[in-house]
Amino acid sequence: MLPRRPLAWPAWLLRGAPGAAGSWGRPVGPLARRGCCSAPGTPEVPLTRERYPVRRLPFSTVSKQDLAAFERIVPGGVVTDPEALQAPNVDWLRTLRGCSKVLLRPRTSEEVSHILRHCHERNLAVNPQGGNTGMVGGSVPVFDEIILSTARMNRVLSFHSVSGILVCQAGCVLEELSRYVEERDFIMPLDLGAKGSCHIGGNVATNAGGLRFLRYGSLHGTVLGLEVVLADGTVLDCLTSLRKDNTGYDLKQLFIGSEGTLGIITTVSILCPPKPRAVNVAFLGCPGFAEVLQTFSTCKGMLGEILSAFEFMDAVCMQLVGRHLHLASPVQESPFYVLIETSGSNAGHDAEKLGHFLEHALGSGLVTDGTMATDQRKVKMLWALRERITEALSRDGYVYKYDLSLPVERLYDIVTDLRARLGPHAKHVVGYGHLDGNLHLNVTAEAFSPSLLAALEPHVYEWTAGQQGSVSAEHGVGFRKRDVLGYSKPPGALQLMQQLKALLDPKGILNPYKTLPSQA
Amino acid sequence: MLPRRPLAWPAWLLRGAPGAAGSWGRPVGPLARRGCCSAPGTPEVPLTRERYPVRRLPFSTVSKQDLAAFERIVPGGVVTDPEALQAPNVDWLRTLRGCSKVLLRPRTSEEVSHILRHCHERNLAVNPQGGNTGMVGGSVPVFDEIILSTARMNRVLSFHSVSGILVCQAGCVLEELSRYVEERDFIMPLDLGAKGSCHIGGNVATNAGGLRFLRYGSLHGTVLGLEVVLADGTVLDCLTSLRKDNTGYDLKQLFIGSEGTLGIITTVSILCPPKPRAVNVAFLGCPGFAEVLQTFSTCKGMLGEILSAFEFMDAVCMQLVGRHLHLASPVQESPFYVLIETSGSNAGHDAEKLGHFLEHALGSGLVTDGTMATDQRKVKMLWALRERITEALSRDGYVYKYDLSLPVERLYDIVTDLRARLGPHAKHVVGYGHLDGNLHLNVTAEAFSPSLLAALEPHVYEWTAGQQGSVSAEHGVGFRKRDVLGYSKPPGALQLMQQLKALLDPKGILNPYKTLPSQA
C-alpha cells in the first residue's frame, strides 16, 4: 500500500485540484483506451499501398493448401473472417491499412516454429503483431502479409520471488504482468501509455522506453534472456535467467529493437525491480523551459536515488487534454508543467527529500505552482494528464508525430521553431516528453495535407541531424521511419543492418517493408 | 567529500579493526598491483602452444615489409624489442604465453583502421590488448599474432556535465576515468579489482561486471555508443551520446562482450551516474551461508535504493588475504563475511536506514559481528579485503579459477562439494563473489597437476549446467573457456555466433583461438 502523505510540505501543495473534482472523479484507464480509436463508424483508413509509394515484393500468396496447413498447425487459431481482420490490418493511429487475409493465433513457440517453417518454404511474408499499439506502423501489414498474433501466448512461465526474475510468453499484456509482479512485491522495469494493450514481446521487439526509463534503464539491460523463432523456423534458445552470463556473444541483444525483422520473440526473461514502498508524485507549473531544465538538475541533486520519473508537457498539451478528455489542470495555468515521481523504501525519508526540494524550487522561482499526491488514486490522476496526451492529440485531428532524441538544452527549440515556421497551417504544435533527452513533437491539422508534410519533412529530420540527435528515440522505425534512418545512422551502419537481415532472414519474409531502408 | 559517521549505530560498530592497525596502516593500491605479478625473477611461463593442444591457423607471418608499413602507419609506435615484448605476451595469471614478435601502439582510430586494412590484405592475425588484466587469456596471443595495444589511445574526448555522458578513447585506464568523472561529481558505472590497469575498451569488449553491477547494471545498458574498427579496416560509427536511440538495430551491442573477435573498439560513450553524497560500508561476519542469503534479502528490503554492493567471502578467503597480504580481519573470525555498501544523496537518511538494518541483522542472529566505515580511508581498507582476494590466491600457488553464475540458493554448494571431492589434493578451495548469483570458485595447489584438473573438469561445468547456470558469469571466454561454452549455450546459439564471426571477420584475423569453440 502507498503511505499517507507526510506533513512537511508547504501548504500550497496540500490543496486539491482546483475545480477539477468532476473530471477527476471518472475512472481513468489510460491504456485500455489505446484500442478505442478503431471504433466503428469512423471513416475508413486509406490502404497503405495506395497512399505510399511502395511496391509488393515477390512473395507467394496464401493458398487453400496453406490455410489447411495452418489449420493443422494451430487448430482453431486461423482467422480469415474479413470482419475480424479489419482491426488487425489498421494501426493505432489509423493512418496505415494493410490487406492481410489471414491471421494466425499460435499458443506455443513450437506452433510459431511450424508456422515459420511453412512460410519460409512457401516464401510467404509474415507480420508479427502484439498489442498493435505502435506509432510507426511496424505492427500492421503493408500488403497481404500473414499476421502472426501473439495474443494467445499469454502465460507466465515462472517468477522467482527472491531475484524478481519473470519468465513469460511474448503475448502477455504489460499491465497484466505489472499486476502479477506487484502482487509479489515487485514492479515491471518498464511502464508506458499503452500498457493496457501492448504485449511484452512487442515491447522487447521495439525496445520500448517509456516512463520508468530514467530509473530502470533500457531493456538492453533488464531483459535477461529471450527465446526467438528465426525465419526458417529454428528456435533460438537464449532464454537464460541469470543476471550475468558472458559465455560468448550476447545474441538476444540482436532481437531487442529489431521489430520482428530478424526473428519472432516468443518468450521473455526479464528482471523486475522490488516494488517501492513509497511513491510520491508532484505536478508543478514552470514559467519557462529554462526553468524546466533547472528544476530537473536540482531534482537530480536533491532527490538522487529516489527520483523515478521526470516528465514535461507544454501549455498546449494541457489545453488539449482539457478540451478533448475533460481533464482539468490541477495547478494554475503555466507555460510548462512537470511531473516528478519518487519511489523509495522509506516514506518518511522520501517525503523529507521531496519537501526540501519543493521548498527550494518554489523559493527560487523555478516553480510557480504545484500539487502533490501520495495516495494511489490521485497519483494515477496526475499521471493521466501526461499519459493521455497521445489520446487527446489523436482527437484533435490528423497528427504528424515525431519522437526525437536531442541534447536536453535544445530539447524544446524545435517546437518554437515549428510554431513560427508553420503559423496558421498547423492547428497545434506541441512538445512533451522525458527529460532524458526525448521530445515527443506533435503537429495536428484538420486533415492530412501534403503541403504541411512538405513544410515538416525533411526540415524536422535535418534539424535533428544538425544536433546529432536521433530521428527515433523510442518509437522505432517500422514502416513510417525507414527512409529517414540516414539522418541518424551512417551508411556503414545501415549496410551492416542489411547484412544482418540477409544472414538471419535471407528470403526477407519477416516483417517486410519495415525497419530497413527501402532499397534504392 | 564523504560525510562523517553519524551517531545512530550500535556501539559494536564503532570500534576499530581489532589488532589490525599495522596492516591497515599501509597504503593499499589494490589495482595497481594487478601488474606486479610479472616481476622479474619469477619462473618462465610455458608457451601456450606447447601446453595446450592448439594448432596455428594458416595466417601469414610478419615480414620486414610489414614492419616498414606499420612504421609508416604508426611512426614510433612499433615495438619489436624481445625484452619489451615479454610482458604483453604473458597473461596476468601467468599461465599462458604467446610468442608475438611485434606490438603496435596506435594513437587514433584512423591508425587502427590503417593497421587492420593492412593486416586484412596480408592475412595477418591481430590480438587486441588493453590493460591485459583478463582472467581467461583473451588478451594475449596464442602464437605470433600481432599485439595491437590501446595504451596510447587514452584521451577523454568529451564530458557532459548535466547528463554525465563521457566519451573517451578505448585505452583510458578505468581508475583514471573514475578520478576524472569524480572531480566532476559523477562516478563510472563500473568498478573492478583491476581498475588501476584495465582499459575501458577492454572492459566493454569483455562486458566486465564488477562491484557496481548490482546497482548500475550491465554495460549493455550503460554504454551508449561505440566506435569500432572492423576486420577489414572499416570504421563503424555507432558513437551516439543519446540515452535513447531506436533507429534500427542496436549494432554496438554486438561488440559488447565479443572480446575483440568481431571488431576493435576504439571509442566509448558511456553514461555515468551522479556521485553519491554519502557512502557507507559495513563489513559483517555471518554464521553460515543461509544467513548470508537471508542478510541479502533483508538488506534489499531495508536498504532498497541505496544498496550499491553486496559481496561475500568465506573464512578461507580471509585466511589467505591475512597470510599472503598481511591484511587482518576487522571482525571476529566467522564462517562467512559480507561487505555491504550503500550510496545515497542524504547521509542522515542513509545512516538511519543502515542503522535499522544492522540492528535487525544483529538482533536476529543473521550477523554475529561487524564494523562500519564512512570515511574514505577505512572504506578503501574494507574493500581491499574483498578486492585483493585474487591477488592473495595467486600467491598461494597454482590457481584453478571458475567464475560461475548460479541460482543464489545453490551458490555455495559447489564449494562444499569440491572440498569433499578433492580432499587433500587441493591446497585450498574457496568461494567468494557477488550476491547477484556470481560465484568466484577458486582451487589452489602447489603446482599445476593434470590429475587435479581431471577431478575438477568437466565436473564443475557439468554441475553448473545441471543448475542451468553459466560457466562464465563475468570473466568471459577468451582462450581458456572456449571449449566449455556448450555447457551454457545450445548448439543453435553457437552456430549463430560462428555465422556472425564469418560475417564480420571472414578471414578470422581478429583475436583468433578465442571466444568461439575450436572447430571439431
CSV table of C-alpha atoms in Angstrom, one decimal, chain A residues 7-403:
chain,number,residue,atom,x,y,z
A,7,LEU,CA,3.3,16.7,7.0
A,8,ALA,CA,6.5,18.5,5.9
A,9,TRP,CA,5.3,20.0,2.7
A,10,PRO,CA,4.3,23.6,2.0
A,11,ALA,CA,0.6,24.4,2.4
A,12,TRP,CA,0.1,25.1,-1.2
A,13,LEU,CA,0.8,21.5,-2.0
A,14,LEU,CA,-1.9,20.2,0.1
A,15,ARG,CA,-4.9,21.7,-1.6
A,16,GLY,CA,-6.9,19.7,-4.1
A,17,ALA,CA,-7.0,20.1,-7.8
A,18,PRO,CA,-8.8,23.4,-8.5
A,19,GLY,CA,-12.3,22.9,-9.9
A,20,ALA,CA,-11.3,19.5,-11.1
A,21,ALA,CA,-13.5,17.3,-9.0
A,22,GLY,CA,-15.8,16.4,-11.8
A,23,SER,CA,-13.1,15.4,-14.2
A,24,TRP,CA,-11.0,13.6,-11.6
A,25,GLY,CA,-14.0,11.6,-10.4
A,26,ARG,CA,-14.1,9.5,-13.5
A,27,PRO,CA,-12.3,6.2,-13.6
A,28,VAL,CA,-9.2,6.6,-15.7
A,29,GLY,CA,-7.9,3.7,-17.7
A,30,PRO,CA,-5.4,5.5,-19.8
A,31,LEU,CA,-4.1,2.5,-21.6
A,32,ALA,CA,-7.2,0.4,-22.1
A,33,ARG,CA,-8.2,3.4,-24.3
A,34,ARG,CA,-5.4,2.6,-26.8
A,35,GLY,CA,-7.8,0.3,-28.5
A,36,CYS,CA,-10.8,2.5,-28.7
A,37,CYS,CA,-9.7,4.6,-31.6
A,38,SER,CA,-10.8,2.0,-34.1
A,39,ALA,CA,-14.4,2.4,-33.1
A,40,PRO,CA,-17.0,1.5,-35.8
A,41,GLY,CA,-18.4,4.4,-37.7
A,42,THR,CA,-15.1,6.2,-38.1
A,43,PRO,CA,-14.1,6.8,-41.7
A,44,GLU,CA,-12.1,4.0,-43.4
A,45,VAL,CA,-8.4,4.3,-43.4
A,46,PRO,CA,-6.8,4.5,-46.9
A,47,LEU,CA,-4.8,1.5,-47.9
A,48,THR,CA,-1.1,1.9,-47.3
A,49,ARG,CA,-0.2,0.5,-50.7
A,50,GLU,CA,-2.4,3.3,-52.3
A,51,ARG,CA,-1.2,6.1,-50.1
A,52,TYR,CA,2.5,5.5,-50.2
A,53,PRO,CA,4.9,4.7,-53.0
A,54,VAL,CA,5.7,1.1,-52.0
A,55,ARG,CA,5.8,-2.0,-54.2
A,56,ARG,CA,4.9,-5.5,-53.2
A,57,LEU,CA,7.9,-7.8,-53.1
A,58,PRO,CA,7.5,-11.2,-54.9
A,59,PHE,CA,6.3,-13.3,-52.0
A,60,SER,CA,3.8,-16.0,-52.6
A,61,THR,CA,0.1,-15.5,-51.8
A,62,VAL,CA,-1.8,-17.7,-49.3
A,63,SER,CA,-3.4,-20.6,-51.0
A,64,LYS,CA,-6.1,-23.1,-49.8
A,65,GLN,CA,-3.4,-25.6,-49.1
A,66,ASP,CA,-1.6,-23.1,-46.9
A,67,LEU,CA,-4.7,-22.4,-44.9
A,68,ALA,CA,-5.2,-26.2,-44.5
A,69,ALA,CA,-1.6,-26.5,-43.3
A,70,PHE,CA,-2.1,-23.6,-40.8
A,71,GLU,CA,-5.2,-25.2,-39.5
A,72,ARG,CA,-3.2,-28.4,-38.9
A,73,ILE,CA,-0.5,-26.4,-37.0
A,74,VAL,CA,-2.9,-24.2,-35.0
A,75,PRO,CA,-6.2,-25.9,-34.9
A,76,GLY,CA,-8.9,-23.2,-34.3
A,77,GLY,CA,-6.3,-20.4,-34.5
A,78,VAL,CA,-6.7,-19.4,-38.2
A,79,VAL,CA,-8.7,-16.3,-38.7
A,80,THR,CA,-9.9,-15.5,-42.2
A,81,ASP,CA,-13.2,-13.7,-41.5
A,82,PRO,CA,-12.9,-10.2,-43.2
A,83,GLU,CA,-14.8,-8.6,-40.4
A,84,ALA,CA,-12.3,-9.9,-37.8
A,85,LEU,CA,-9.4,-8.9,-39.9
A,86,GLN,CA,-10.3,-5.3,-40.2
A,87,ALA,CA,-8.9,-4.1,-36.8
A,88,PRO,CA,-5.5,-6.0,-37.0
A,89,ASN,CA,-5.0,-4.5,-40.5
A,90,VAL,CA,-5.1,-1.0,-39.2
A,91,ASP,CA,-2.5,0.7,-37.0
A,92,TRP,CA,-3.4,2.5,-33.8
A,93,LEU,CA,-3.0,6.0,-35.3
A,94,ARG,CA,-5.4,4.9,-38.1
A,95,THR,CA,-3.2,6.1,-41.0
A,96,LEU,CA,-2.0,2.8,-42.3
A,97,ARG,CA,-4.0,-0.1,-43.6
A,98,GLY,CA,-2.9,-3.5,-44.9
A,99,CYS,CA,-5.0,-6.1,-46.7
A,100,SER,CA,-4.0,-9.3,-44.9
A,101,LYS,CA,-6.4,-12.2,-45.4
A,102,VAL,CA,-5.2,-14.4,-42.7
A,103,LEU,CA,-4.3,-14.0,-39.0
A,104,LEU,CA,-2.8,-16.9,-37.0
A,105,ARG,CA,-3.1,-17.2,-33.3
A,106,PRO,CA,-0.5,-19.8,-32.0
A,107,ARG,CA,-0.3,-20.7,-28.4
A,108,THR,CA,3.3,-22.0,-28.2
A,109,SER,CA,6.8,-21.5,-29.6
A,110,GLU,CA,6.5,-24.8,-31.3
A,111,GLU,CA,3.5,-23.6,-33.2
A,112,VAL,CA,5.3,-20.4,-34.2
A,113,SER,CA,8.2,-22.6,-35.3
A,114,HIS,CA,6.0,-24.8,-37.5
A,115,ILE,CA,4.2,-21.7,-39.0
A,116,LEU,CA,7.5,-20.0,-39.9
A,117,ARG,CA,9.0,-23.2,-41.3
A,118,HIS,CA,6.0,-23.5,-43.6
A,119,CYS,CA,6.1,-19.8,-44.6
A,120,HIS,CA,9.8,-20.0,-45.2
A,121,GLU,CA,9.4,-23.0,-47.5
A,122,ARG,CA,6.5,-21.3,-49.3
A,123,ASN,CA,8.0,-17.8,-49.4
A,124,LEU,CA,5.1,-16.3,-47.6
A,125,ALA,CA,5.6,-13.0,-45.8
A,126,VAL,CA,4.8,-12.7,-42.1
A,127,ASN,CA,3.8,-9.7,-40.0
A,128,PRO,CA,4.2,-10.3,-36.2
A,129,GLN,CA,1.7,-8.5,-34.1
A,130,GLY,CA,1.5,-7.9,-30.4
A,131,GLY,CA,-0.9,-5.3,-29.0
A,132,ASN,CA,-0.8,-3.3,-32.2
A,133,THR,CA,-0.1,-0.1,-30.3
A,134,GLY,CA,3.0,1.0,-32.1
A,135,MET,CA,3.4,4.6,-33.5
A,136,VAL,CA,5.4,3.8,-36.6
A,137,GLY,CA,3.4,1.2,-38.4
A,138,GLY,CA,5.6,-1.7,-37.5
A,139,SER,CA,2.8,-4.0,-36.4
A,140,VAL,CA,0.4,-3.9,-39.3
A,141,PRO,CA,0.8,-5.5,-42.8
A,142,VAL,CA,1.6,-3.2,-45.7
A,143,PHE,CA,0.2,-5.7,-48.3
A,144,ASP,CA,-1.2,-9.1,-47.6
A,145,GLU,CA,1.4,-10.4,-45.2
A,146,ILE,CA,0.1,-13.1,-42.8
A,147,ILE,CA,-0.5,-11.6,-39.4
A,148,LEU,CA,1.0,-13.7,-36.7
A,149,SER,CA,-0.6,-12.6,-33.4
A,150,THR,CA,1.0,-13.3,-30.0
A,151,ALA,CA,-2.4,-12.7,-28.3
A,152,ARG,CA,-2.8,-16.3,-27.2
A,153,MET,CA,0.8,-16.7,-26.0
A,154,ASN,CA,-0.1,-15.1,-22.7
A,155,ARG,CA,1.2,-17.4,-20.0
A,156,VAL,CA,3.5,-16.5,-17.1
A,157,LEU,CA,6.0,-19.4,-17.1
A,158,SER,CA,7.9,-18.7,-13.8
A,159,PHE,CA,8.6,-16.0,-11.3
A,160,HIS,CA,11.5,-16.1,-8.8
A,161,SER,CA,10.4,-14.4,-5.6
A,162,VAL,CA,13.9,-13.6,-4.4
A,163,SER,CA,15.6,-12.4,-7.6
A,164,GLY,CA,12.5,-10.9,-9.2
A,165,ILE,CA,13.1,-12.7,-12.5
A,166,LEU,CA,10.0,-13.2,-14.5
A,167,VAL,CA,9.8,-15.6,-17.5
A,168,CYS,CA,6.7,-15.3,-19.6
A,169,GLN,CA,5.3,-15.8,-23.1
A,170,ALA,CA,5.6,-12.9,-25.5
A,171,GLY,CA,1.9,-12.2,-25.7
A,172,CYS,CA,1.4,-11.2,-22.0
A,173,VAL,CA,-0.1,-7.8,-21.7
A,174,LEU,CA,2.2,-5.4,-19.9
A,175,GLU,CA,-0.5,-4.2,-17.4
A,176,GLU,CA,-1.4,-7.8,-16.5
A,177,LEU,CA,2.3,-8.6,-15.9
A,178,SER,CA,2.5,-5.4,-13.8
A,179,ARG,CA,-0.4,-6.6,-11.7
A,180,TYR,CA,1.1,-10.1,-11.4
A,181,VAL,CA,4.5,-9.0,-10.2
A,182,GLU,CA,3.1,-6.2,-7.9
A,183,GLU,CA,1.1,-8.8,-6.1
A,184,ARG,CA,4.5,-10.4,-5.4
A,185,ASP,CA,6.1,-7.1,-4.3
A,186,PHE,CA,8.0,-6.3,-7.5
A,187,ILE,CA,7.3,-4.0,-10.4
A,188,MET,CA,7.9,-4.3,-14.2
A,189,PRO,CA,11.0,-2.3,-15.2
A,190,LEU,CA,9.0,-0.5,-17.9
A,191,ASP,CA,5.7,1.3,-18.0
A,192,LEU,CA,4.1,3.1,-20.9
A,193,GLY,CA,0.9,4.7,-22.0
A,194,ALA,CA,-0.2,1.6,-24.0
A,195,LYS,CA,0.3,-0.8,-21.1
A,196,GLY,CA,-3.4,-1.9,-21.1
A,197,SER,CA,-3.0,-3.4,-24.6
A,198,CYS,CA,0.7,-3.8,-25.5
A,199,HIS,CA,2.4,-7.2,-25.3
A,200,ILE,CA,5.8,-7.7,-23.6
A,201,GLY,CA,7.1,-9.4,-26.7
A,202,GLY,CA,6.2,-6.2,-28.7
A,203,ASN,CA,7.8,-4.1,-26.0
A,204,VAL,CA,11.1,-6.0,-26.4
A,205,ALA,CA,10.9,-6.2,-30.2
A,206,THR,CA,10.5,-2.4,-30.3
A,207,ASN,CA,12.9,-1.7,-27.4
A,208,ALA,CA,10.2,0.3,-25.7
A,209,GLY,CA,11.4,3.2,-23.5
A,210,GLY,CA,8.5,4.7,-21.5
A,211,LEU,CA,8.0,6.3,-18.2
A,212,ARG,CA,10.4,4.2,-16.0
A,213,PHE,CA,13.4,4.5,-18.3
A,214,LEU,CA,15.0,7.3,-16.2
A,215,ARG,CA,15.3,4.9,-13.2
A,216,TYR,CA,15.5,1.4,-14.5
A,217,GLY,CA,17.2,2.0,-17.9
A,218,SER,CA,16.8,0.3,-21.2
A,219,LEU,CA,15.5,-3.2,-22.0
A,220,HIS,CA,19.0,-4.0,-23.3
A,221,GLY,CA,19.9,-4.0,-19.6
A,222,THR,CA,16.8,-5.5,-18.0
A,223,VAL,CA,16.0,-8.3,-20.4
A,224,LEU,CA,18.0,-11.3,-19.3
A,225,GLY,CA,17.0,-13.8,-21.9
A,226,LEU,CA,14.9,-14.4,-25.0
A,227,GLU,CA,13.6,-17.3,-26.9
A,228,VAL,CA,13.2,-16.4,-30.6
A,229,VAL,CA,12.0,-18.2,-33.6
A,230,LEU,CA,14.1,-17.5,-36.7
A,231,ALA,CA,12.8,-17.0,-40.2
A,232,ASP,CA,13.3,-20.7,-41.2
A,233,GLY,CA,11.5,-21.9,-38.0
A,234,THR,CA,14.6,-22.6,-36.0
A,235,VAL,CA,14.0,-22.0,-32.3
A,236,LEU,CA,16.9,-20.0,-30.9
A,237,ASP,CA,17.2,-20.5,-27.1
A,238,CYS,CA,18.8,-17.6,-25.4
A,239,LEU,CA,16.4,-17.9,-22.5
A,240,THR,CA,18.8,-17.7,-19.5
A,241,SER,CA,17.5,-16.3,-16.3
A,242,LEU,CA,20.9,-15.3,-15.0
A,243,ARG,CA,21.9,-11.7,-14.2
A,244,LYS,CA,25.4,-12.4,-15.6
A,245,ASP,CA,26.3,-14.6,-18.5
A,246,ASN,CA,29.4,-13.9,-20.5
A,247,THR,CA,29.5,-17.1,-22.5
A,248,GLY,CA,30.1,-15.6,-25.9
A,249,TYR,CA,28.2,-13.1,-27.9
A,250,ASP,CA,25.0,-11.8,-26.3
A,251,LEU,CA,22.8,-12.9,-29.1
A,252,LYS,CA,19.5,-11.8,-27.5
A,253,GLN,CA,20.6,-8.2,-28.0
A,254,LEU,CA,20.2,-8.5,-31.7
A,255,PHE,CA,16.5,-9.0,-31.4
A,256,ILE,CA,15.8,-6.2,-28.9
A,257,GLY,CA,14.6,-3.4,-31.0
A,258,SER,CA,14.7,-5.2,-34.3
A,259,GLU,CA,10.9,-5.0,-34.7
A,260,GLY,CA,10.4,-8.6,-35.7
A,261,THR,CA,12.5,-8.4,-38.8
A,262,LEU,CA,15.2,-10.8,-37.6
A,263,GLY,CA,13.1,-13.3,-35.6
A,264,ILE,CA,9.9,-13.6,-33.7
A,265,ILE,CA,10.3,-13.3,-29.9
A,266,THR,CA,8.3,-16.0,-28.2
A,267,THR,CA,9.5,-16.0,-24.6
A,268,VAL,CA,11.0,-13.2,-22.4
A,269,SER,CA,13.0,-13.4,-19.2
A,270,ILE,CA,13.1,-10.0,-17.5
A,271,LEU,CA,14.5,-8.6,-14.2
A,272,CYS,CA,11.8,-6.9,-12.1
A,273,PRO,CA,12.9,-4.3,-9.5
A,274,PRO,CA,11.5,-4.5,-6.0
A,275,LYS,CA,8.2,-2.6,-5.5
A,276,PRO,CA,9.0,0.7,-3.9
A,277,ARG,CA,7.2,1.1,-0.5
A,278,ALA,CA,6.6,4.8,-1.1
A,279,VAL,CA,5.6,6.6,-4.3
A,280,ASN,CA,5.0,10.3,-4.5
A,281,VAL,CA,4.1,12.4,-7.5
A,282,ALA,CA,4.4,16.2,-7.7
A,283,PHE,CA,2.8,18.1,-10.6
A,284,LEU,CA,4.3,21.5,-11.0
A,285,GLY,CA,3.9,24.6,-13.1
A,286,CYS,CA,7.1,26.2,-14.5
A,287,PRO,CA,7.4,29.7,-16.1
A,288,GLY,CA,9.7,28.6,-19.0
A,289,PHE,CA,11.7,25.8,-20.4
A,290,ALA,CA,14.9,27.1,-18.9
A,291,GLU,CA,13.2,26.6,-15.5
A,292,VAL,CA,12.1,23.1,-16.5
A,293,LEU,CA,15.7,22.2,-17.2
A,294,GLN,CA,16.9,23.8,-14.0
A,295,THR,CA,14.2,22.0,-12.0
A,296,PHE,CA,15.5,18.7,-13.5
A,297,SER,CA,19.1,19.4,-12.4
A,298,THR,CA,18.0,20.5,-8.9
A,299,CYS,CA,15.8,17.4,-8.7
A,300,LYS,CA,18.6,15.0,-9.6
A,301,GLY,CA,20.8,16.5,-7.0
A,302,MET,CA,18.2,16.7,-4.2
A,303,LEU,CA,16.2,13.6,-4.9
A,304,GLY,CA,19.1,11.4,-6.1
A,305,GLU,CA,18.3,7.7,-6.0
A,306,ILE,CA,14.6,8.1,-5.3
A,307,LEU,CA,13.8,10.1,-8.5
A,308,SER,CA,11.9,7.6,-10.7
A,309,ALA,CA,10.4,9.9,-13.4
A,310,PHE,CA,10.6,13.4,-14.7
A,311,GLU,CA,8.2,14.3,-17.4
A,312,PHE,CA,7.3,17.6,-19.0
A,313,MET,CA,4.5,19.0,-21.1
A,314,ASP,CA,3.8,22.4,-22.5
A,315,ALA,CA,0.7,24.6,-22.1
A,316,VAL,CA,-0.9,23.5,-25.3
A,317,CYS,CA,-0.8,19.8,-24.2
A,318,MET,CA,-2.7,20.8,-21.1
A,319,GLN,CA,-5.3,22.6,-23.2
A,320,LEU,CA,-5.8,19.6,-25.4
A,321,VAL,CA,-6.2,17.1,-22.6
A,322,GLY,CA,-8.7,19.6,-21.1
A,323,ARG,CA,-10.6,20.1,-24.3
A,324,HIS,CA,-10.8,16.5,-25.6
A,325,LEU,CA,-10.7,14.4,-22.5
A,326,HIS,CA,-12.2,16.9,-20.0
A,327,LEU,CA,-9.2,16.6,-17.6
A,328,ALA,CA,-8.7,19.8,-15.7
A,329,SER,CA,-5.3,21.1,-14.7
A,330,PRO,CA,-4.6,20.6,-11.0
A,331,VAL,CA,-2.4,23.8,-11.0
A,332,GLN,CA,-2.5,27.3,-12.2
A,333,GLU,CA,-2.1,27.9,-15.9
A,334,SER,CA,1.6,27.9,-16.8
A,335,PRO,CA,3.8,27.8,-19.9
A,336,PHE,CA,5.1,24.4,-18.8
A,337,TYR,CA,4.3,21.6,-16.4
A,338,VAL,CA,6.5,18.9,-15.0
A,339,LEU,CA,5.6,15.6,-13.3
A,340,ILE,CA,8.1,14.3,-10.8
A,341,GLU,CA,7.8,10.9,-9.4
A,342,THR,CA,9.8,9.5,-6.5
A,343,SER,CA,9.9,5.8,-5.5
A,344,GLY,CA,11.7,4.7,-2.4
A,345,SER,CA,11.9,2.3,0.5
A,346,ASN,CA,11.2,4.8,3.4
A,347,ALA,CA,8.2,7.1,3.1
A,348,GLY,CA,9.4,9.5,5.8
A,349,HIS,CA,12.8,9.9,4.2
A,350,ASP,CA,11.3,10.4,0.7
A,351,ALA,CA,8.8,13.0,1.9
A,352,GLU,CA,11.6,14.9,3.6
A,353,LYS,CA,13.8,14.9,0.5
A,354,LEU,CA,10.8,15.9,-1.7
A,355,GLY,CA,9.7,18.6,0.8
A,356,HIS,CA,13.2,20.2,0.8
A,357,PHE,CA,13.3,20.1,-3.0
A,358,LEU,CA,9.9,21.6,-3.4
A,359,GLU,CA,10.6,24.4,-0.9
A,360,HIS,CA,13.8,25.2,-2.8
A,361,ALA,CA,12.1,25.0,-6.2
A,362,LEU,CA,9.3,27.3,-5.1
A,363,GLY,CA,11.5,29.7,-3.2
A,364,SER,CA,13.9,30.2,-6.1
A,365,GLY,CA,11.1,30.8,-8.7
A,366,LEU,CA,11.8,27.6,-10.7
A,367,VAL,CA,8.3,26.5,-10.0
A,368,THR,CA,5.2,28.8,-9.6
A,369,ASP,CA,2.5,26.4,-8.5
A,370,GLY,CA,2.1,22.7,-7.7
A,371,THR,CA,0.2,19.8,-6.3
A,372,MET,CA,1.3,16.6,-4.7
A,373,ALA,CA,-0.1,13.1,-4.4
A,374,THR,CA,0.8,10.0,-2.4
A,375,ASP,CA,-2.4,8.1,-2.5
A,376,GLN,CA,-2.8,5.8,-5.4
A,377,ARG,CA,-5.9,7.4,-6.9
A,378,LYS,CA,-4.5,10.9,-7.1
A,379,VAL,CA,-1.1,9.5,-8.3
A,380,LYS,CA,-3.0,7.9,-11.2
A,381,MET,CA,-4.9,11.1,-11.9
A,382,LEU,CA,-1.8,13.2,-12.2
A,383,TRP,CA,-0.1,10.6,-14.4
A,384,ALA,CA,-3.2,10.5,-16.6
A,385,LEU,CA,-2.5,14.2,-17.6
A,386,ARG,CA,0.8,13.1,-19.1
A,387,GLU,CA,-0.1,9.6,-20.3
A,388,ARG,CA,-3.2,10.6,-22.2
A,389,ILE,CA,-1.7,13.4,-24.3
A,390,THR,CA,-1.4,11.0,-27.2
A,391,GLU,CA,-5.1,10.2,-27.0
A,392,ALA,CA,-6.0,13.9,-26.8
A,393,LEU,CA,-3.9,14.6,-29.8
A,394,SER,CA,-5.5,11.8,-31.8
A,395,ARG,CA,-8.9,13.5,-31.2
A,396,ASP,CA,-7.6,16.9,-32.3
A,397,GLY,CA,-7.3,15.9,-35.9
A,398,TYR,CA,-4.6,14.4,-38.2
A,399,VAL,CA,-1.4,14.1,-36.2
A,400,TYR,CA,2.2,14.4,-37.6
A,401,LYS,CA,4.2,12.6,-34.9
A,402,TYR,CA,7.9,12.9,-34.2
A,403,ASP,CA,9.8,11.2,-31.5
